[in-house]
Tab-separated table of C-alpha atoms in Angstrom:
chain	number	residue	atom	x	y	z
A	1	MET	CA	-75.737	35.551	7.870
A	2	ASN	CA	-73.097	32.858	8.525
A	3	ALA	CA	-73.290	31.378	12.018
A	4	THR	CA	-69.516	31.680	12.261
A	5	LYS	CA	-67.960	34.952	11.247
A	6	ILE	CA	-64.814	34.980	9.121
A	7	PRO	CA	-62.338	37.645	10.233
A	8	PHE	CA	-60.062	39.510	7.847
A	9	VAL	CA	-57.045	38.482	9.962
A	10	ASP	CA	-57.208	36.119	12.932
A	11	LEU	CA	-54.369	36.894	15.346
A	12	ARG	CA	-56.063	34.912	18.122
A	13	ALA	CA	-55.696	31.674	16.123
A	14	GLN	CA	-51.991	32.345	15.653
A	15	TYR	CA	-51.512	33.059	19.357
A	16	ALA	CA	-53.343	29.873	20.358
A	17	ALA	CA	-50.898	27.794	18.314
A	18	LEU	CA	-47.845	29.505	19.805
A	19	GLN	CA	-48.985	30.313	23.345
A	20	PRO	CA	-46.521	28.140	25.342
A	21	GLU	CA	-43.487	29.267	23.329
A	22	LEU	CA	-44.501	32.911	23.408
A	23	GLU	CA	-45.114	32.920	27.138
A	24	CYS	CA	-41.742	31.268	27.735
A	25	ALA	CA	-39.979	33.855	25.538
A	26	VAL	CA	-41.650	36.785	27.271
A	27	ARG	CA	-40.965	35.317	30.716
A	28	GLY	CA	-37.269	35.067	29.853
A	29	VAL	CA	-37.103	38.785	29.096
A	30	MET	CA	-38.977	39.622	32.274
A	31	GLU	CA	-36.605	37.508	34.365
A	32	ARG	CA	-33.495	39.061	32.790
A	33	ALA	CA	-35.056	42.547	32.925
A	34	ASP	CA	-33.061	43.614	29.840
A	35	PHE	CA	-35.928	45.567	28.332
A	36	ILE	CA	-34.008	47.994	26.086
A	37	LEU	CA	-31.664	46.563	23.419
A	38	GLY	CA	-31.495	43.314	25.361
A	39	GLU	CA	-30.029	40.036	24.160
A	40	GLU	CA	-33.200	38.999	22.352
A	41	VAL	CA	-32.826	42.025	20.048
A	42	GLU	CA	-29.304	41.029	19.033
A	43	ARG	CA	-30.349	37.412	18.503
A	44	PHE	CA	-33.363	38.404	16.440
A	45	GLU	CA	-31.240	40.745	14.317
A	46	GLU	CA	-28.817	37.905	13.574
A	47	GLU	CA	-31.602	35.471	12.756
A	48	PHE	CA	-33.596	37.901	10.639
A	49	ALA	CA	-30.473	38.897	8.676
A	50	ARG	CA	-29.748	35.226	8.034
A	51	TYR	CA	-33.358	34.647	6.985
A	52	CYS	CA	-33.250	37.611	4.570
A	53	GLU	CA	-29.870	36.404	3.270
A	54	VAL	CA	-28.155	39.692	4.095
A	55	LYS	CA	-25.252	40.588	6.357
A	56	TYR	CA	-27.034	42.953	8.725
A	57	ALA	CA	-30.441	43.621	10.248
A	58	VAL	CA	-31.014	46.465	12.704
A	59	GLY	CA	-34.179	46.441	14.795
A	60	VAL	CA	-36.016	49.760	15.078
A	61	GLY	CA	-39.262	51.092	16.492
A	62	SER	CA	-41.567	50.764	13.472
A	63	GLY	CA	-41.738	50.228	9.735
A	64	ILE	CA	-41.850	53.941	8.981
A	65	ASP	CA	-38.795	54.481	11.198
A	66	ALA	CA	-36.973	51.791	9.237
A	67	LEU	CA	-37.485	53.784	6.030
A	68	VAL	CA	-36.684	57.125	7.666
A	69	LEU	CA	-33.442	55.869	9.199
A	70	ALA	CA	-32.379	54.152	5.966
A	71	LEU	CA	-32.923	57.389	4.037
A	72	ARG	CA	-31.033	59.364	6.695
A	73	ALA	CA	-28.164	56.878	6.694
A	74	TYR	CA	-27.697	57.438	2.969
A	75	GLY	CA	-27.759	61.210	3.400
A	76	ILE	CA	-31.085	61.788	1.652
A	77	GLY	CA	-32.541	65.139	2.713
A	78	PRO	CA	-33.688	68.625	1.714
A	79	GLY	CA	-33.332	69.384	-1.976
A	80	ASP	CA	-33.434	65.699	-2.933
A	81	GLU	CA	-36.224	63.848	-4.727
A	82	VAL	CA	-37.215	60.268	-3.992
A	83	ILE	CA	-39.409	58.360	-6.450
A	84	THR	CA	-41.983	55.954	-5.056
A	85	ALA	CA	-45.429	54.496	-5.749
A	86	ALA	CA	-48.629	56.553	-5.759
A	87	ASN	CA	-50.637	53.515	-4.603
A	88	THR	CA	-48.702	52.708	-1.453
A	89	PHE	CA	-49.715	53.162	2.177
A	90	ILE	CA	-48.985	56.747	3.187
A	91	ALA	CA	-46.157	55.700	5.561
A	92	THR	CA	-43.852	55.175	2.565
A	93	VAL	CA	-44.309	58.783	1.498
A	94	LEU	CA	-44.278	60.148	5.040
A	95	ALA	CA	-40.815	58.654	5.492
A	96	ILE	CA	-39.535	60.668	2.529
A	97	SER	CA	-41.113	63.825	3.911
A	98	ALA	CA	-39.643	63.142	7.349
A	99	VAL	CA	-36.079	63.525	6.048
A	100	GLY	CA	-36.969	66.738	4.204
A	101	ALA	CA	-36.855	65.247	0.700
A	102	ARG	CA	-39.597	65.642	-1.912
A	103	PRO	CA	-41.715	62.588	-2.733
A	104	VAL	CA	-42.158	62.066	-6.488
A	105	LEU	CA	-45.034	59.663	-7.156
A	106	VAL	CA	-45.517	57.387	-10.145
A	107	ASP	CA	-48.292	55.088	-11.315
A	108	ALA	CA	-48.552	51.323	-10.938
A	109	ASP	CA	-48.340	48.403	-13.331
A	110	PRO	CA	-52.020	47.368	-13.814
A	111	ARG	CA	-51.154	43.665	-13.627
A	112	THR	CA	-49.130	43.582	-10.394
A	113	TYR	CA	-49.983	46.935	-8.743
A	114	ASN	CA	-46.252	47.421	-8.235
A	115	LEU	CA	-44.164	50.396	-9.305
A	116	ASP	CA	-44.055	50.792	-13.113
A	117	PRO	CA	-40.346	51.039	-14.092
A	118	HIS	CA	-41.220	52.999	-17.257
A	119	ALA	CA	-42.993	55.594	-15.115
A	120	VAL	CA	-39.967	55.726	-12.829
A	121	ALA	CA	-37.675	56.427	-15.771
A	122	ALA	CA	-39.962	59.216	-16.957
A	123	ALA	CA	-39.969	60.827	-13.495
A	124	LEU	CA	-36.181	61.090	-13.106
A	125	THR	CA	-34.717	64.573	-12.765
A	126	SER	CA	-31.348	66.026	-11.845
A	127	ARG	CA	-32.557	66.126	-8.216
A	128	THR	CA	-33.457	62.427	-7.971
A	129	ARG	CA	-31.314	60.797	-5.303
A	130	ALA	CA	-33.164	57.601	-4.454
A	131	LEU	CA	-35.781	55.100	-5.608
A	132	LEU	CA	-38.139	53.584	-3.054
A	133	PRO	CA	-39.949	50.609	-4.616
A	134	VAL	CA	-42.755	49.010	-2.600
A	135	HIS	CA	-43.241	45.237	-2.675
A	136	LEU	CA	-46.982	45.703	-2.546
A	137	TYR	CA	-49.289	43.014	-1.127
A	138	GLY	CA	-46.316	40.607	-0.811
A	139	GLN	CA	-45.102	40.523	-4.419
A	140	PRO	CA	-41.612	41.930	-5.141
A	141	ALA	CA	-41.439	44.915	-7.463
A	142	GLU	CA	-39.727	44.664	-10.859
A	143	MET	CA	-36.296	45.046	-9.314
A	144	ASP	CA	-34.087	44.262	-12.325
A	145	ALA	CA	-35.385	47.279	-14.220
A	146	ILE	CA	-35.333	49.459	-11.106
A	147	LEU	CA	-31.764	48.495	-10.211
A	148	GLU	CA	-30.625	49.084	-13.791
A	149	LEU	CA	-32.047	52.604	-13.669
A	150	ALA	CA	-30.406	53.197	-10.311
A	151	GLN	CA	-27.015	52.034	-11.513
A	152	ARG	CA	-27.204	54.144	-14.656
A	153	HIS	CA	-28.111	57.292	-12.709
A	154	ASN	CA	-26.118	56.609	-9.519
A	155	LEU	CA	-29.199	56.367	-7.280
A	156	VAL	CA	-29.791	54.707	-3.928
A	157	VAL	CA	-32.453	51.956	-3.865
A	158	ILE	CA	-34.300	51.398	-0.595
A	159	GLU	CA	-36.946	48.673	-0.618
A	160	ASP	CA	-40.201	49.111	1.259
A	161	ALA	CA	-40.558	45.465	2.238
A	162	ALA	CA	-43.200	46.033	4.917
A	163	GLN	CA	-45.608	43.606	3.207
A	164	ALA	CA	-43.087	41.139	1.790
A	165	HIS	CA	-41.329	39.228	4.577
A	166	GLY	CA	-39.801	36.160	2.929
A	167	ALA	CA	-40.762	36.928	-0.670
A	168	ARG	CA	-38.232	36.094	-3.389
A	169	TYR	CA	-37.326	37.787	-6.660
A	170	HIS	CA	-35.507	35.445	-9.048
A	171	GLY	CA	-34.234	33.452	-6.097
A	172	ARG	CA	-33.195	36.376	-3.891
A	173	ARG	CA	-35.039	37.483	-0.769
A	174	THR	CA	-36.616	40.878	-0.445
A	175	GLY	CA	-34.526	42.914	1.931
A	176	GLY	CA	-31.346	42.156	0.022
A	177	LEU	CA	-32.252	43.418	-3.442
A	178	GLY	CA	-31.420	47.119	-3.039
A	179	HIS	CA	-28.910	49.052	-0.972
A	180	ALA	CA	-31.150	48.690	2.098
A	181	ALA	CA	-34.718	47.772	2.994
A	182	GLY	CA	-37.296	48.697	5.604
A	183	PHE	CA	-39.522	46.066	7.228
A	184	SER	CA	-42.540	46.545	9.472
A	185	PHE	CA	-43.537	44.125	12.224
A	186	TYR	CA	-46.998	45.604	12.736
A	187	PRO	CA	-49.159	42.799	14.237
A	188	GLY	CA	-51.041	41.992	11.019
A	189	LYS	CA	-47.916	41.494	8.888
A	190	ASN	CA	-46.743	38.055	7.751
A	191	LEU	CA	-44.157	38.392	10.524
A	192	GLY	CA	-45.873	40.524	13.125
A	193	ALA	CA	-45.028	41.576	16.665
A	194	TYR	CA	-47.547	42.321	19.436
A	195	GLY	CA	-47.077	46.043	18.977
A	196	ASP	CA	-45.010	48.246	16.699
A	197	GLY	CA	-41.591	47.250	15.461
A	198	GLY	CA	-39.415	47.325	12.372
A	199	ALA	CA	-35.994	46.549	10.950
A	200	VAL	CA	-33.545	47.808	8.362
A	201	THR	CA	-31.635	45.201	6.358
A	202	THR	CA	-28.491	45.881	4.351
A	203	ASN	CA	-25.189	44.375	3.205
A	204	ASP	CA	-23.333	47.625	3.936
A	205	ALA	CA	-21.492	47.517	7.275
A	206	ALA	CA	-21.123	51.298	7.497
A	207	ILE	CA	-24.851	51.858	6.910
A	208	ALA	CA	-25.808	49.239	9.507
A	209	GLU	CA	-23.501	50.900	12.044
A	210	LYS	CA	-24.924	54.338	11.287
A	211	ILE	CA	-28.503	53.099	11.764
A	212	ARG	CA	-27.534	51.605	15.130
A	213	TYR	CA	-26.337	55.069	16.173
A	214	LEU	CA	-29.364	56.824	14.725
A	215	ARG	CA	-31.893	54.565	16.468
A	216	ASN	CA	-30.291	55.124	19.881
A	217	TYR	CA	-29.901	58.896	20.268
A	218	GLY	CA	-26.865	58.911	17.996
A	219	GLN	CA	-24.766	57.139	20.630
A	220	ARG	CA	-21.700	55.031	19.927
A	221	VAL	CA	-21.529	54.318	23.658
A	222	LYS	CA	-23.694	55.802	26.382
A	223	TYR	CA	-23.486	59.608	26.502
A	224	GLN	CA	-21.143	59.785	23.480
A	225	HIS	CA	-23.265	61.054	20.596
A	226	VAL	CA	-21.631	60.858	17.179
A	227	VAL	CA	-24.691	61.851	15.110
A	228	ARG	CA	-28.027	63.553	15.814
A	229	GLY	CA	-30.123	60.482	16.381
A	230	THR	CA	-33.531	59.606	17.725
A	231	ASN	CA	-35.186	57.005	19.935
A	232	SER	CA	-36.317	54.160	17.698
A	233	ARG	CA	-35.277	50.859	19.240
A	234	LEU	CA	-36.946	47.503	18.696
A	235	ASP	CA	-38.378	46.525	22.062
A	236	THR	CA	-36.728	43.471	23.650
A	237	LEU	CA	-40.096	41.876	24.407
A	238	GLN	CA	-41.132	42.275	20.778
A	239	ALA	CA	-37.817	40.807	19.600
A	240	ALA	CA	-38.404	37.744	21.775
A	241	ILE	CA	-41.875	37.316	20.277
A	242	LEU	CA	-40.555	37.799	16.751
A	243	ARG	CA	-37.885	35.121	17.268
A	244	VAL	CA	-40.602	32.590	18.049
A	245	LYS	CA	-42.649	33.630	15.031
A	246	LEU	CA	-39.706	33.792	12.611
A	247	ARG	CA	-39.259	30.032	12.968
A	248	ARG	CA	-42.780	29.606	11.496
A	249	LEU	CA	-42.596	32.209	8.735
A	250	GLU	CA	-41.756	29.851	5.867
A	251	GLU	CA	-44.588	27.538	6.883
A	252	TRP	CA	-47.022	30.461	7.159
A	253	ASN	CA	-46.017	31.919	3.791
A	254	ALA	CA	-46.458	28.528	2.129
A	255	ALA	CA	-49.951	28.325	3.633
A	256	ARG	CA	-50.769	31.793	2.263
A	257	ARG	CA	-49.731	30.679	-1.228
A	258	ARG	CA	-51.961	27.602	-0.942
A	259	HIS	CA	-54.867	29.781	0.158
A	260	ALA	CA	-54.274	32.137	-2.762
A	261	GLU	CA	-54.353	29.216	-5.183
A	262	ALA	CA	-57.569	27.923	-3.606
A	263	TYR	CA	-59.164	31.352	-3.939
A	264	ALA	CA	-58.032	31.593	-7.573
A	265	GLN	CA	-59.538	28.205	-8.428
A	266	ARG	CA	-62.863	28.928	-6.743
A	267	LEU	CA	-63.181	32.454	-8.183
A	268	ALA	CA	-62.150	31.572	-11.738
A	269	GLY	CA	-64.740	32.545	-14.325
A	270	LEU	CA	-66.365	35.227	-12.195
A	271	PRO	CA	-66.333	38.917	-13.211
A	272	ILE	CA	-63.385	39.485	-10.861
A	273	GLN	CA	-59.817	40.515	-11.647
A	274	LEU	CA	-57.595	38.143	-9.676
A	275	PRO	CA	-54.019	38.817	-8.521
A	276	GLN	CA	-51.265	38.037	-11.018
A	277	THR	CA	-47.904	36.684	-9.937
A	278	GLN	CA	-44.974	37.537	-12.191
A	279	PRO	CA	-42.660	34.755	-13.460
A	280	GLY	CA	-39.630	34.198	-11.256
A	281	VAL	CA	-41.349	35.698	-8.203
A	282	GLU	CA	-42.300	33.980	-4.948
A	283	HIS	CA	-45.310	35.938	-3.703
A	284	VAL	CA	-46.086	35.778	0.027
A	285	PHE	CA	-49.676	37.137	-0.210
A	286	HIS	CA	-49.695	39.511	2.713
A	287	LEU	CA	-52.972	40.504	1.065
A	288	PHE	CA	-55.178	38.739	-1.476
A	289	VAL	CA	-56.619	41.611	-3.481
A	290	VAL	CA	-59.248	41.400	-6.231
A	291	GLN	CA	-60.799	44.056	-8.465
A	292	ILE	CA	-64.576	44.164	-8.798
A	293	GLU	CA	-67.336	46.471	-9.951
A	294	ARG	CA	-69.618	47.983	-7.296
A	295	ARG	CA	-66.919	47.283	-4.693
A	296	ASP	CA	-68.594	49.021	-1.767
A	297	GLN	CA	-71.896	47.233	-2.351
A	298	VAL	CA	-70.129	43.886	-2.636
A	299	GLN	CA	-68.205	44.562	0.563
A	300	GLN	CA	-71.465	45.342	2.367
A	301	ARG	CA	-73.086	42.121	1.135
A	302	LEU	CA	-70.107	40.112	2.386
A	303	ALA	CA	-70.296	41.875	5.746
A	304	GLU	CA	-73.957	40.860	5.983
A	305	ARG	CA	-72.758	37.254	5.623
A	306	GLY	CA	-70.251	37.728	8.463
A	307	ILE	CA	-67.222	38.027	6.199
A	308	ALA	CA	-64.747	40.805	7.005
A	309	THR	CA	-62.781	42.389	4.155
A	310	GLY	CA	-60.434	45.347	3.701
A	311	ILE	CA	-59.682	48.103	1.181
A	312	HIS	CA	-56.032	48.854	0.439
A	313	TYR	CA	-56.169	51.810	-0.183
A	314	PRO	CA	-59.377	53.787	-0.805
A	315	VAL	CA	-57.733	57.221	-1.172
A	316	PRO	CA	-54.405	57.355	-3.035
A	317	VAL	CA	-51.593	59.356	-1.464
A	318	HIS	CA	-51.700	62.099	-4.115
A	319	LEU	CA	-55.372	62.769	-3.332
A	320	GLN	CA	-54.863	62.962	0.419
A	321	GLU	CA	-55.235	66.407	1.978
A	322	ALA	CA	-51.840	65.993	3.644
A	323	TYR	CA	-50.133	65.881	0.230
A	324	ARG	CA	-52.126	68.498	-1.648
A	325	ASP	CA	-48.955	70.602	-1.831
A	326	LEU	CA	-47.267	68.088	-4.155
A	327	GLY	CA	-49.442	69.490	-6.925
A	328	TYR	CA	-50.956	66.275	-8.244
A	329	ALA	CA	-54.607	66.330	-9.312
A	330	LYS	CA	-57.283	63.709	-9.826
A	331	GLY	CA	-56.400	61.913	-13.034
A	332	SER	CA	-52.638	62.124	-12.470
A	333	PHE	CA	-52.314	58.371	-11.917
A	334	PRO	CA	-55.155	56.550	-13.698
A	335	VAL	CA	-54.140	52.981	-12.780
A	336	THR	CA	-53.833	53.879	-9.118
A	337	GLU	CA	-57.115	55.795	-9.065
A	338	ALA	CA	-59.087	53.090	-10.876
A	339	ALA	CA	-57.748	50.441	-8.521
A	340	ALA	CA	-58.612	52.530	-5.459
A	341	GLU	CA	-62.275	52.416	-6.495
A	342	ARG	CA	-62.344	48.689	-7.297
A	343	LEU	CA	-59.908	46.829	-5.011
A	344	LEU	CA	-61.159	44.547	-2.253
A	345	SER	CA	-58.901	42.540	0.056
A	346	LEU	CA	-60.281	39.139	1.049
A	347	PRO	CA	-59.530	37.319	4.323
A	348	MET	CA	-55.938	36.042	4.247
A	349	TYR	CA	-53.900	34.501	7.047
A	350	ALA	CA	-52.038	31.236	7.493
A	351	GLU	CA	-54.692	29.665	9.741
A	352	LEU	CA	-57.509	30.213	7.204
A	353	THR	CA	-59.347	26.922	6.584
A	354	SER	CA	-60.549	25.434	3.310
A	355	GLU	CA	-64.112	25.736	4.615
A	356	GLN	CA	-63.644	29.434	5.242
A	357	ILE	CA	-62.169	29.961	1.772
A	358	ALA	CA	-65.132	28.099	0.246
A	359	ALA	CA	-67.567	30.259	2.233
A	360	VAL	CA	-65.864	33.488	1.138
A	361	ALA	CA	-65.822	32.384	-2.507
A	362	GLU	CA	-69.480	31.339	-2.419
A	363	ALA	CA	-70.554	34.617	-0.849
A	364	LEU	CA	-68.437	36.635	-3.281
A	365	ALA	CA	-69.856	34.771	-6.274
A	366	GLU	CA	-73.378	35.614	-5.113
A	367	ALA	CA	-72.464	39.238	-4.409
A	368	VAL	CA	-71.008	39.888	-7.876
A	369	SER	CA	-73.747	38.066	-9.784
A	370	PRO	CA	-76.415	40.161	-11.493
A	371	ALA	CA	-79.474	40.656	-9.286
């Protein structure tokens, strides 16, 4: 076993690099005692909107809340269908269920793992109201085809950008490609808080205003409730932390791309399916995911060498007990199901060293070689 273990994500290394700035930011909030919708929230919203190249960003309590509130703001609800990916994290689908709409799942493109636009077109019905593409693993979905379908059928497009902070699609940032987008600031994300948090981005002033009401009990001003809202406010402490981290996001994403290239070079020629980046796309590699035979055995061999890995996601949404009522069976989405049995996520974070990448690649090469 390696003397030094290699974590899947190393949040301690990130904190060590930012400790003085983070402690100063948190101390400022504590001294002002503006813990709920304080000034750091408004500043972060302005800065994140500018970063995403959109007019508005509204901080909310989590990534799933960002999707729920975006769907609610566009009036998506009971009787409506929303098309999304079968191979996403369940939060995407839970958000659709939370507003009372029916999730309609479709299979993935085998090259990118993103939503297959041809499958989306085939799944459209008279009840389809919205499309919810997921920018999976940090690579933007095929948005031109998705937006063309949406325009032709008068559909709302809400991006699930929870894994794609800073990614670009033909020059444009995720978060500004559809009508609105939901971001997560879960700690392990490319831009992560030290707890839960999320944001909705949009260029629509009316939608941004409605989400501000919805996140704060439906209030326009205190005790004047214009809609039936909820409590989903980005915490001021988390906003202060995110402001510090946002200044490093471009640097961190560039490091992730370098790491991905180093992995690709070292793993070339092995019986491994490597990630593919589409032309015109700037991938931010939230995850570096490979396909291999005997995945579970390989993962165990890496663990024995002190190398932590992940599986995203071992059980597709349509095969989860929670969604048995959708009526999908095993075999409904062959690309998704095959990937679920073969995908392995390798260590990926900005602070990863070349020595660590070399150690992972060496161990993986040994693990996939014939005995």
